[in-house]
CSV table of C-alpha atoms in Angstrom, one decimal:
chain,number,residue,atom,x,y,z
A,172,MET,CA,0.0,0.0,0.0
A,173,ARG,CA,1.4,3.4,-1.0
A,174,PRO,CA,1.7,6.1,1.6
A,175,SER,CA,-1.0,8.2,0.0
A,176,ASP,CA,-3.4,5.3,0.0
A,177,LYS,CA,-2.7,4.8,3.7
A,178,ALA,CA,-3.5,8.5,4.3
A,179,LYS,CA,-6.7,8.1,2.3
A,180,VAL,CA,-7.8,5.1,4.4
A,181,ARG,CA,-7.0,7.0,7.6
A,182,HIS,CA,-8.9,10.0,6.4
A,183,ARG,CA,-11.9,7.8,5.4
A,184,ARG,CA,-11.9,6.1,8.8
A,185,LEU,CA,-11.8,9.5,10.5
A,186,VAL,CA,-14.7,10.8,8.4
A,187,HIS,CA,-16.6,7.6,9.2
A,188,VAL,CA,-16.1,8.0,12.9
A,189,VAL,CA,-16.9,11.8,12.9
A,190,LEU,CA,-20.1,11.3,10.9
A,191,ILE,CA,-21.3,8.4,13.1
A,192,ALA,CA,-20.6,10.5,16.2
A,193,LEU,CA,-22.4,13.5,14.7
A,194,SER,CA,-25.4,11.4,13.7
A,195,PHE,CA,-25.6,9.7,17.1
A,196,SER,CA,-25.4,13.1,18.8
A,197,LEU,CA,-28.2,14.4,16.5
A,198,MET,CA,-30.5,11.8,18.1
A,199,PHE,CA,-30.1,13.5,21.4
A,200,ILE,CA,-30.0,17.1,20.1
A,201,GLY,CA,-33.2,16.4,18.1
A,202,LYS,CA,-34.9,15.0,21.2
A,203,ALA,CA,-33.9,18.0,23.2
A,204,ASP,CA,-36.4,19.9,21.0
A,205,LEU,CA,-34.4,23.0,20.5
A,206,VAL,CA,-35.9,25.9,18.6
A,207,ALA,CA,-33.1,25.8,16.1
A,208,MET,CA,-33.7,22.1,15.4
A,209,ARG,CA,-37.4,22.8,14.9
A,210,ASP,CA,-36.6,25.6,12.5
A,211,LEU,CA,-34.2,23.3,10.7
A,212,ARG,CA,-36.9,20.6,10.4
A,213,MET,CA,-39.5,23.0,9.0
A,214,SER,CA,-37.0,24.7,6.6
A,215,SER,CA,-36.0,21.3,5.3
A,216,ASN,CA,-39.7,20.4,5.0
A,217,ASP,CA,-40.4,23.6,3.1
A,218,PHE,CA,-37.5,22.8,0.8
A,219,LEU,CA,-38.2,19.1,0.2
A,220,ALA,CA,-42.0,19.0,0.2
A,221,PRO,CA,-42.3,20.4,-3.4
A,222,VAL,CA,-39.8,17.8,-4.5
A,223,ILE,CA,-41.8,15.0,-2.9
A,224,ASP,CA,-44.9,16.4,-4.5
A,225,PHE,CA,-43.2,16.2,-7.9
A,226,VAL,CA,-41.8,12.7,-7.3
A,227,SER,CA,-45.1,11.3,-6.0
A,228,ALA,CA,-47.2,12.7,-8.8
A,229,PRO,CA,-47.0,9.5,-10.9
A,230,ILE,CA,-47.9,7.4,-7.8
A,231,ARG,CA,-50.9,9.6,-7.2
A,232,GLY,CA,-51.8,9.2,-10.9
A,233,VAL,CA,-51.6,5.4,-10.8
A,234,GLU,CA,-53.7,5.4,-7.6
A,235,THR,CA,-56.3,7.7,-9.2
A,236,MET,CA,-56.4,5.5,-12.3
A,237,ALA,CA,-56.9,2.4,-10.2
A,238,GLU,CA,-59.6,4.1,-8.2
A,239,GLY,CA,-61.3,5.2,-11.4
A,240,ILE,CA,-61.4,1.6,-12.7
A,241,ARG,CA,-62.8,0.3,-9.4
A,242,THR,CA,-65.4,3.0,-9.5
A,243,VAL,CA,-66.5,2.3,-13.1
A,244,ALA,CA,-66.9,-1.4,-12.3
A,245,SER,CA,-69.3,-0.6,-9.4
A,246,LEU,CA,-71.0,2.4,-10.8
A,247,ARG,CA,-74.6,1.1,-10.8
A,248,ALA,CA,-74.4,-0.4,-7.3
A,249,GLU,CA,-72.7,2.8,-6.0
A,250,ASN,CA,-75.5,4.9,-7.5
A,251,VAL,CA,-78.2,2.9,-5.8
A,252,ARG,CA,-76.3,3.1,-2.5
A,253,LEU,CA,-75.8,6.9,-2.8
A,254,GLN,CA,-79.5,7.5,-3.6
A,255,ALA,CA,-80.5,5.6,-0.4
A,256,GLU,CA,-77.8,7.4,1.6
A,257,ASN,CA,-79.1,10.7,0.2
A,258,ASP,CA,-82.6,10.0,1.3
A,259,LEU,CA,-81.4,9.1,4.7
A,260,LEU,CA,-79.2,12.3,4.9
A,261,GLN,CA,-82.2,14.5,3.8
A,262,ARG,CA,-84.2,13.1,6.7
A,263,TRP,CA,-81.2,13.7,9.1
A,264,ARG,CA,-80.8,17.2,7.8
A,265,ARG,CA,-84.4,18.1,8.6
A,266,ARG,CA,-84.0,16.5,12.0
A,267,ALA,CA,-80.7,18.5,12.6
A,268,GLU,CA,-82.4,21.8,11.6
A,269,ILE,CA,-85.2,21.2,14.1
A,270,LEU,CA,-82.7,20.2,16.8
A,271,GLU,CA,-80.5,23.3,16.0
A,272,SER,CA,-83.5,25.6,16.4
A,273,GLU,CA,-84.5,23.9,19.6
A,274,ASN,CA,-80.8,24.1,20.8
A,275,GLN,CA,-80.7,27.9,20.1
A,276,GLN,CA,-83.9,28.5,22.0
A,277,LEU,CA,-82.7,26.5,25.0
A,278,ARG,CA,-79.4,28.4,25.0
A,279,SER,CA,-81.1,31.7,24.9
A,280,VAL,CA,-83.3,30.6,27.9
A,281,THR,CA,-80.4,29.2,30.0
A,282,GLY,CA,-77.9,32.0,29.0
A,283,THR,CA,-75.2,29.5,27.9
A,284,VAL,CA,-72.2,31.1,26.2
A,285,SER,CA,-71.8,29.4,22.8
A,286,ASP,CA,-68.3,28.2,21.6
A,287,GLU,CA,-66.2,30.5,19.6
A,288,ILE,CA,-66.6,30.0,15.9
A,289,ARG,CA,-63.6,28.7,14.1
A,290,SER,CA,-62.9,29.2,10.5
A,291,LEU,CA,-61.8,26.4,8.1
A,292,ILE,CA,-58.9,26.3,5.6
A,293,THR,CA,-58.6,23.3,3.3
A,294,ALA,CA,-55.2,22.0,2.4
A,295,ARG,CA,-53.8,19.1,0.4
A,296,ALA,CA,-52.0,16.3,2.2
A,297,VAL,CA,-48.5,16.1,0.6
A,298,THR,CA,-47.2,13.0,2.4
A,299,ALA,CA,-48.6,10.1,4.3
A,300,PRO,CA,-46.8,8.2,7.1
A,301,GLY,CA,-44.2,6.1,5.5
A,302,GLY,CA,-42.7,4.4,8.5
A,303,SER,CA,-43.7,2.7,11.6
A,304,PHE,CA,-42.0,5.2,14.0
A,305,ALA,CA,-44.0,8.3,13.3
A,306,HIS,CA,-47.5,9.0,12.1
A,307,THR,CA,-47.3,12.5,10.8
A,308,ILE,CA,-48.3,14.2,7.5
A,309,LEU,CA,-47.2,17.3,5.7
A,310,ILE,CA,-49.9,19.6,4.5
A,311,ALA,CA,-49.6,22.2,1.8
A,312,ILE,CA,-50.4,25.2,4.0
A,313,GLY,CA,-48.2,27.3,6.2
A,314,ASN,CA,-48.0,30.4,8.4
A,315,GLU,CA,-48.6,32.5,5.3
A,316,SER,CA,-52.3,31.3,5.6
A,317,GLY,CA,-52.5,32.1,9.3
A,318,ILE,CA,-52.3,28.6,10.8
A,319,ALA,CA,-50.5,28.0,14.0
A,320,ALA,CA,-49.2,25.1,16.1
A,321,GLY,CA,-52.1,23.5,17.9
A,322,ASP,CA,-54.7,24.1,15.3
A,323,PRO,CA,-57.0,21.0,14.9
A,324,VAL,CA,-56.9,19.2,11.5
A,325,ILE,CA,-60.1,17.5,10.4
A,326,THR,CA,-62.0,16.0,7.5
A,327,SER,CA,-65.7,15.7,7.1
A,328,ASN,CA,-65.5,12.4,8.9
A,329,GLY,CA,-63.7,13.6,12.0
A,330,LEU,CA,-60.4,14.5,13.7
A,331,VAL,CA,-57.1,13.8,11.9
A,332,GLY,CA,-54.7,15.4,14.3
A,333,ILE,CA,-53.2,18.7,15.3
A,334,VAL,CA,-50.7,21.0,13.6
A,335,TYR,CA,-47.4,20.8,15.5
A,336,GLU,CA,-44.8,22.4,13.2
A,337,VAL,CA,-45.5,25.3,10.9
A,338,GLY,CA,-43.2,26.4,8.1
A,339,ARG,CA,-43.7,29.1,5.5
A,340,ALA,CA,-45.7,27.1,3.0
A,341,TYR,CA,-46.0,23.7,4.7
A,342,ALA,CA,-47.0,22.4,8.1
A,343,ARG,CA,-46.6,19.1,9.8
A,344,VAL,CA,-49.6,17.4,11.5
A,345,LEU,CA,-49.3,15.0,14.4
A,346,MET,CA,-52.0,12.4,13.6
A,347,ILE,CA,-54.1,11.0,16.4
A,348,SER,CA,-52.7,7.5,15.6
A,349,ASP,CA,-49.1,8.7,16.5
A,350,ILE,CA,-47.7,7.2,19.6
A,351,ASN,CA,-47.2,10.7,21.0
A,352,ALA,CA,-50.8,11.8,20.5
A,353,ARG,CA,-53.1,11.9,23.5
A,354,ILE,CA,-56.6,13.2,22.8
A,355,PRO,CA,-59.0,14.1,25.6
A,356,VAL,CA,-62.2,12.4,24.6
A,357,MET,CA,-65.6,11.3,25.9
A,358,LEU,CA,-67.9,8.5,25.1
A,359,ALA,CA,-70.9,9.9,23.2
A,360,SER,CA,-73.7,8.1,24.8
A,361,SER,CA,-72.5,8.0,28.4
A,362,SER,CA,-70.3,11.1,28.5
A,363,TRP,CA,-67.5,9.3,30.4
A,364,PRO,CA,-64.2,11.1,29.8
A,365,GLY,CA,-61.0,9.4,28.8
A,366,LEU,CA,-57.9,9.7,26.6
A,367,THR,CA,-57.2,8.1,23.2
A,368,ILE,CA,-53.6,7.1,22.8
A,369,GLY,CA,-52.0,6.4,19.4
A,370,ARG,CA,-50.1,3.2,18.8
A,371,ASN,CA,-48.5,4.0,15.4
A,372,ASP,CA,-51.1,1.6,14.1
A,373,GLU,CA,-54.6,1.9,12.5
A,374,TYR,CA,-56.3,1.6,15.9
A,375,LEU,CA,-56.2,3.8,19.0
A,376,GLU,CA,-56.2,2.8,22.6
A,377,LEU,CA,-58.8,4.2,24.9
A,378,ALA,CA,-57.4,4.7,28.4
A,379,PHE,CA,-58.0,6.4,31.7
A,380,LEU,CA,-61.7,5.8,31.6
A,381,PRO,CA,-63.4,5.8,35.1
A,382,ALA,CA,-63.9,2.4,36.5
A,383,GLU,CA,-67.6,2.8,36.3
A,384,ALA,CA,-67.6,3.4,32.6
A,385,ARG,CA,-69.0,0.6,30.4
A,386,PRO,CA,-68.0,1.3,26.8
A,387,GLU,CA,-69.8,-0.6,24.2
A,388,VAL,CA,-68.6,-1.8,20.8
A,389,GLY,CA,-69.7,0.7,18.2
A,390,GLU,CA,-70.1,3.6,20.6
A,391,LEU,CA,-69.0,6.9,19.2
A,392,VAL,CA,-65.9,8.6,20.8
A,393,LEU,CA,-65.9,12.4,20.6
A,394,THR,CA,-63.4,15.1,21.6
A,395,SER,CA,-64.3,16.4,25.1
A,396,GLY,CA,-62.8,19.8,24.6
A,397,HIS,CA,-60.7,19.5,27.8
A,398,GLY,CA,-57.5,21.6,27.6
A,399,GLY,CA,-59.1,24.0,25.2
A,400,ILE,CA,-56.9,23.1,22.2
A,401,LEU,CA,-59.5,20.9,20.5
A,402,PRO,CA,-63.1,21.9,20.3
A,403,ALA,CA,-65.6,19.5,21.9
A,404,GLY,CA,-67.7,17.2,19.7
A,405,LEU,CA,-65.3,16.2,16.9
A,406,ALA,CA,-65.6,12.6,16.0
A,407,VAL,CA,-62.5,10.7,16.9
A,408,GLY,CA,-63.7,7.1,16.2
A,409,ARG,CA,-65.9,4.3,17.4
A,410,VAL,CA,-65.2,1.6,20.0
A,411,ASP,CA,-64.0,-1.4,18.1
A,412,ARG,CA,-63.2,-3.9,20.8
A,413,VAL,CA,-63.6,-4.1,24.6
A,414,ASP,CA,-61.5,-6.7,26.3
A,415,GLY,CA,-61.3,-5.8,30.0
A,416,ASP,CA,-59.2,-2.7,30.3
A,417,ASP,CA,-58.0,-3.0,26.8
A,418,ILE,CA,-60.4,-0.8,24.7
A,419,ARG,CA,-59.6,-0.3,21.1
A,420,VAL,CA,-61.0,2.5,19.0
A,421,LEU,CA,-61.2,2.6,15.2
A,422,PRO,CA,-60.6,6.2,14.0
A,423,ALA,CA,-63.5,7.9,12.2
A,424,VAL,CA,-61.2,9.1,9.5
A,425,GLU,CA,-59.8,6.6,6.9
A,426,PHE,CA,-56.2,7.7,7.1
A,427,ARG,CA,-55.1,5.5,4.1
A,428,ASN,CA,-57.1,7.7,1.7
A,429,LEU,CA,-56.3,11.1,3.1
A,430,GLY,CA,-56.2,13.6,0.2
A,431,TYR,CA,-57.5,16.8,1.6
A,432,VAL,CA,-57.8,18.0,5.1
A,433,SER,CA,-59.2,21.2,6.8
A,434,VAL,CA,-57.5,23.2,9.4
A,435,LEU,CA,-59.7,24.8,12.1
A,436,ILE,CA,-58.3,28.3,12.8
A,437,GLY,CA,-59.1,30.5,15.8
A,438,GLY,CA,-61.3,29.9,18.8
A,439,THR,CA,-58.4,29.2,21.2
A,440,GLU,CA,-57.9,32.7,22.5
A,441,GLY,CA,-56.6,32.6,26.0
A,442,VAL,CA,-55.1,29.1,25.6
A,443,ASP,CA,-51.3,29.0,25.9
A,444,ARG,CA,-50.1,27.4,22.7
A,445,SER,CA,-46.6,28.8,22.9
A,446,ASP,CA,-45.0,25.4,23.5
A,447,LEU,CA,-46.7,22.4,21.9
A,448,SER,CA,-43.5,20.4,21.6
A,449,GLN,CA,-43.9,16.8,22.2
A,450,GLY,CA,-41.7,17.0,25.3
A,451,SER,CA,-44.1,19.3,27.1
A,452,PHE,CA,-47.1,17.0,26.8
A,453,PHE,CA,-47.6,14.6,29.7
A,454,THR,CA,-49.7,11.6,30.3
A,455,PRO,CA,-51.5,11.2,33.6
A,456,LEU,CA,-50.5,7.9,35.2
A,457,PRO,CA,-52.8,6.0,37.5
A,458,ILE,CA,-51.5,5.8,41.0
A,459,ASP,CA,-53.0,2.3,41.6
A,460,ASP,CA,-54.7,-0.1,39.3
A,461,ASP,CA,-58.0,0.5,41.2
A,462,LYS,CA,-57.9,4.3,41.2
A,463,ARG,CA,-58.5,6.6,38.3
A,464,LEU,CA,-57.4,10.2,38.1
A,465,LEU,CA,-59.9,11.6,35.6
A,466,GLU,CA,-63.2,12.5,36.9
A,467,GLY,CA,-66.3,13.7,35.0
A,468,LEU,CA,-70.0,14.1,34.7
A,469,ASN,CA,-72.1,11.3,33.5
A,470,ALA,CA,-75.1,11.8,31.1
A,471,SER,CA,-77.4,12.6,34.0
A,472,GLY,CA,-75.0,15.4,35.2
A,473,THR,CA,-73.8,13.5,38.3
A,474,ARG,CA,-70.2,14.1,39.3
A,475,GLN,CA,-68.2,10.8,39.4
B,163,MET,CA,9.8,15.2,-4.1
B,164,LYS,CA,6.9,13.9,-2.0
B,165,ASP,CA,4.5,16.5,-3.4
B,166,GLN,CA,5.6,15.6,-6.9
B,167,GLN,CA,4.9,11.9,-6.2
B,168,SER,CA,1.5,12.5,-4.8
B,169,TYR,CA,0.7,14.7,-7.7
B,170,PHE,CA,1.4,12.0,-10.2
B,171,GLU,CA,-0.4,9.4,-8.1
B,172,LYS,CA,-3.5,11.5,-8.2
B,173,ALA,CA,-3.1,12.1,-12.0
B,174,ASP,CA,-3.2,8.3,-12.5
B,175,PHE,CA,-6.8,8.0,-11.6
B,176,GLN,CA,-9.9,9.5,-13.0
B,177,SER,CA,-12.0,11.4,-10.5
B,178,ASN,CA,-15.0,9.5,-9.2
B,179,LEU,CA,-16.7,12.7,-8.0
B,180,PRO,CA,-19.3,13.0,-10.8
B,181,LYS,CA,-20.3,9.3,-10.5
B,182,GLN,CA,-20.5,9.7,-6.7
B,183,PHE,CA,-22.7,12.7,-7.1
B,184,LEU,CA,-25.0,10.7,-9.5
B,185,VAL,CA,-25.2,7.9,-7.1
B,186,MET,CA,-26.1,10.3,-4.3
B,187,PHE,CA,-28.8,11.9,-6.5
B,188,VAL,CA,-30.4,8.5,-7.3
B,189,ALA,CA,-30.2,7.5,-3.6
B,190,VAL,CA,-32.0,10.7,-2.5
B,191,LEU,CA,-34.5,10.2,-5.3
B,192,LEU,CA,-35.3,6.7,-3.9
B,193,VAL,CA,-35.7,8.1,-0.4
B,194,LEU,CA,-38.2,10.6,-1.8
B,195,LEU,CA,-40.0,7.8,-3.7
B,196,GLU,CA,-40.2,5.8,-0.5
B,197,VAL,CA,-42.0,8.8,1.1
B,198,GLY,CA,-44.2,9.2,-1.9
B,199,LEU,CA,-45.1,5.5,-2.0
B,200,ALA,CA,-46.7,5.8,1.4
B,201,GLN,CA,-49.5,7.7,-0.3
B,202,TRP,CA,-50.5,4.5,-1.9
B,203,PRO,CA,-53.1,3.0,0.6
B,204,PHE,CA,-51.4,-0.4,0.4
B,205,PHE,CA,-48.1,1.0,1.7
B,206,TYR,CA,-49.6,3.3,4.3
B,207,GLY,CA,-47.3,3.4,7.3
B,208,ALA,CA,-45.0,0.8,5.9
B,209,SER,CA,-43.4,1.8,2.6
B,210,PRO,CA,-40.6,-0.6,1.4
B,211,LEU,CA,-37.0,0.5,2.0
B,212,LEU,CA,-36.0,1.0,-1.6
B,213,SER,CA,-33.0,3.2,-0.7
B,214,LEU,CA,-31.6,0.3,1.4
B,215,ILE,CA,-31.8,-2.1,-1.6
B,216,PHE,CA,-29.9,0.5,-3.7
B,217,MET,CA,-27.3,1.1,-1.0
B,218,TYR,CA,-26.7,-2.7,-0.5
B,219,PHE,CA,-26.1,-3.2,-4.2
B,220,ILE,CA,-23.8,-0.2,-4.6
B,221,MET,CA,-21.8,-1.0,-1.5
B,222,ILE,CA,-21.1,-4.6,-2.8
B,223,TYR,CA,-20.2,-3.8,-6.4
B,224,HIS,CA,-19.2,-0.1,-6.4
B,225,ASP,CA,-18.4,0.9,-2.8
B,226,GLU,CA,-16.1,3.6,-4.1
B,227,LEU,CA,-19.1,5.4,-5.5
B,228,MET,CA,-21.0,5.6,-2.2
B,229,PRO,CA,-18.9,7.5,0.3
B,230,ILE,CA,-20.1,7.7,3.9
B,231,MET,CA,-21.3,11.2,3.3
B,232,THR,CA,-23.9,10.0,0.8
B,233,VAL,CA,-25.2,7.4,3.3
B,234,PHE,CA,-25.4,10.2,6.0
B,235,ILE,CA,-27.3,12.5,3.7
B,236,MET,CA,-29.6,9.7,2.6
B,237,GLY,CA,-30.4,8.7,6.2
B,238,LEU,CA,-30.8,12.3,7.4
B,239,ILE,CA,-33.3,13.2,4.6
B,240,ALA,CA,-35.3,10.1,5.4
B,241,ASP,CA,-35.4,11.1,9.1
B,242,PHE,CA,-36.5,14.6,8.2
B,243,LEU,CA,-39.2,13.6,5.8
B,244,MET,CA,-40.6,10.7,7.8
B,245,SER,CA,-40.4,12.7,11.0
B,246,ASP,CA,-38.4,9.9,12.7
B,247,ILE,CA,-35.9,10.5,15.4
B,248,LEU,CA,-33.3,12.7,13.8
B,249,GLY,CA,-30.2,10.8,13.0
B,250,GLY,CA,-31.8,7.4,13.8
B,251,ARG,CA,-31.8,5.9,10.3
B,252,ALA,CA,-28.7,7.9,9.4
B,253,THR,CA,-26.7,6.2,12.2
B,254,ALA,CA,-28.2,2.8,11.4
B,255,LEU,CA,-27.3,3.1,7.7
B,256,MET,CA,-23.7,4.3,8.5
B,257,LEU,CA,-23.1,1.5,10.9
B,258,LEU,CA,-24.3,-0.9,8.2
B,259,SER,CA,-22.1,0.7,5.5
B,260,TYR,CA,-19.1,0.3,7.9
B,261,ALA,CA,-19.9,-3.3,8.5
B,262,MET,CA,-20.4,-4.0,4.8
B,263,ARG,CA,-17.0,-2.3,3.9
B,264,VAL,CA,-15.4,-4.8,6.3
B,265,GLY,CA,-17.0,-7.8,4.7
B,266,VAL,CA,-17.3,-6.6,1.1
B,267,LEU,CA,-14.9,-9.2,-0.4
B,268,ARG,CA,-16.9,-12.1,1.0
B,269,LEU,CA,-20.1,-10.5,-0.2
B,270,GLN,CA,-18.7,-10.0,-3.7
B,271,GLN,CA,-17.9,-13.7,-4.0
B,272,SER,CA,-21.3,-14.9,-2.6
B,273,ASP,CA,-24.1,-16.3,-4.7
B,274,PHE,CA,-27.5,-14.6,-4.9
B,275,MET,CA,-29.1,-16.6,-2.1
B,276,ASP,CA,-26.3,-15.6,0.3
B,277,LEU,CA,-26.7,-12.0,-0.8
B,278,TRP,CA,-30.4,-12.2,-0.1
B,279,VAL,CA,-29.9,-13.7,3.3
B,280,GLY,CA,-27.3,-11.0,4.0
B,281,PHE,CA,-29.7,-8.3,2.9
B,282,ALA,CA,-32.4,-9.8,5.2
B,283,VAL,CA,-30.0,-9.6,8.1
B,284,SER,CA,-28.9,-6.0,7.2
B,285,CYS,CA,-32.5,-4.9,6.8
B,286,THR,CA,-33.5,-6.4,10.1
B,287,ALA,CA,-30.5,-4.9,11.8
B,288,VAL,CA,-31.4,-1.4,10.5
B,289,MET,CA,-35.0,-1.7,11.7
B,290,LEU,CA,-34.0,-3.2,15.0
B,291,PHE,CA,-31.6,-0.4,15.6
B,292,GLN,CA,-34.3,2.2,14.9
B,293,LEU,CA,-36.8,0.3,17.0
B,294,ILE,CA,-34.4,0.2,20.0
B,295,VAL,CA,-33.6,3.9,19.7
B,296,PHE,CA,-37.3,4.7,19.4
B,297,THR,CA,-38.2,2.5,22.5
B,298,VAL,CA,-35.4,4.1,24.5
B,299,VAL,CA,-36.3,7.7,23.6
B,300,HIS,CA,-40.1,7.3,23.9
B,301,PHE,CA,-40.4,4.6,26.5
B,302,ALA,CA,-42.9,2.9,24.3
B,303,VAL,CA,-42.9,0.1,21.8
B,304,PRO,CA,-44.7,0.9,18.5
B,305,SER,CA,-47.0,-1.6,16.8
B,306,LEU,CA,-44.8,-4.2,15.3
B,307,SER,CA,-47.1,-5.4,12.5
B,308,PRO,CA,-46.4,-2.5,10.2
B,309,LEU,CA,-42.7,-2.9,10.9
B,310,LEU,CA,-42.9,-6.6,9.9
B,311,PHE,CA,-44.9,-5.8,6.8
B,312,GLN,CA,-42.3,-3.2,5.8
B,313,LEU,CA,-39.5,-5.7,6.4
B,314,GLY,CA,-41.3,-8.5,4.5
B,315,PHE,CA,-42.2,-6.3,1.5
B,316,THR,CA,-38.6,-4.9,1.3
B,317,LEU,CA,-37.3,-8.5,1.2
B,318,ILE,CA,-39.8,-9.5,-1.5
B,319,LEU,CA,-38.7,-6.4,-3.6
B,320,PHE,CA,-35.0,-7.2,-3.2
B,321,PRO,CA,-34.6,-9.7,-6.1
B,322,ILE,CA,-36.6,-7.4,-8.4
B,323,GLY,CA,-34.5,-4.4,-7.4
B,324,PHE,CA,-31.3,-6.4,-7.6
B,325,VAL,CA,-32.0,-7.7,-11.1
B,326,MET,CA,-33.0,-4.2,-12.3
B,327,MET,CA,-29.8,-2.7,-11.0
B,328,PHE,CA,-27.7,-5.5,-12.4
B,329,SER,CA,-29.3,-4.9,-15.8
B,330,ILE,CA,-28.6,-1.2,-15.6
B,331,GLN,CA,-25.0,-1.9,-14.6
B,332,ARG,CA,-24.6,-4.3,-17.6
B,333,LEU,CA,-26.1,-1.7,-19.9
B,334,LEU,CA,-23.7,1.0,-18.7
B,335,GLN,CA,-20.7,-1.3,-19.0
B,336,THR,CA,-21.7,-2.2,-22.6
B,337,LEU,CA,-22.1,1.5,-23.5
B,338,GLN,CA,-18.7,2.2,-22.0
B,339,VAL,CA,-17.1,-0.6,-24.1
B,340,MET,CA,-18.8,0.7,-27.3
B,341,ARG,CA,-17.5,4.2,-26.6
């Protein structure tokens, strides 16, 4: 081996060691959640998102084509189904209008302050979760449009997640299925409060329910509005399986086919959203197996 | 005298830099494709590791074209885009590249089945490293079924990717001879 080759090998080894050390230390620096790292993440997202958009255009094209073929094949059956669904929805609409009117009258009688009205901005989902370690998506909307960290992201079916990083033209959304997502919820029919916890999977875990709660399969799970970040009443999912303390929820939104989402803006005045980093969230832990920390009101208004 | 010698030594070889840049470009493109593939409902949450197949092939047959910096950039971009732990995949890939450089001669002389087994071990090692880092950082174990699906599908795609890259390599060699 010539001396210059030896120097090359030494140099290469040194670069190897330095880069591995740098990469290893990045894991800890990244976890420390420094403002500079967050800015770096969002700048890189702003830079790379249009490229991903361009690269994934053929993939979206193929998917659209396949969807088109599937739709054509089942056009007649789909038409019949939609007509039936339309009739049902018309009936529900009339019922909703009556209930809304009744609700307004009751509010005026009781003097209840209504929730702040939030406005909607629709954005395209640029990416989908590609790995098992994080369930986040990039959406093509940024602080130019007035969105901020903490804004809820929804579709017509229910809650998708919350915005947690905002760049100039793109924002990253933490989905409710992510392992870091903890959503304060309540069971629709019994009003028992709890938390849904993501598992980086297609299902959510429903935890911290009071011991008296008896969730039933198929029961709707809604956001409770606790904490003030998320408005109350957004559909999170339905109870899919109850096996003792292990309660599984199927999200209301079909995440696999997420094309467009809406960001709810405003309505959180007075809520401190300055630090929504993952590190600042906490999960209440039960002291004992037989004790529960969360308390709430049941459907009849009794404190439990 | 020493400077003169090193000058001539350098002049003996053609620079690999343009080729290295091209390999880096393709590697980054494959990372972006991985992220894009996740939009396909079938690969939701578990897109196959195409960039790992590419890296494995290049490291065996053209390791001089894939410097450690390329591996670092590839891993870092994947970490950024998939919102994984920053540096997690980059470290795993760099450790793999180091291990492959040590055993590259043995791999070059192996038949396809051995290479496939070697790739299965490498792919598992990369995922296991990321899983351990994730578990340590978050104190939680993510659902393993998407991880196994991702691993399985990457292993299924390996022969296809390998044959494709081998064909491209042959084509480029033929073009080089003709020129």
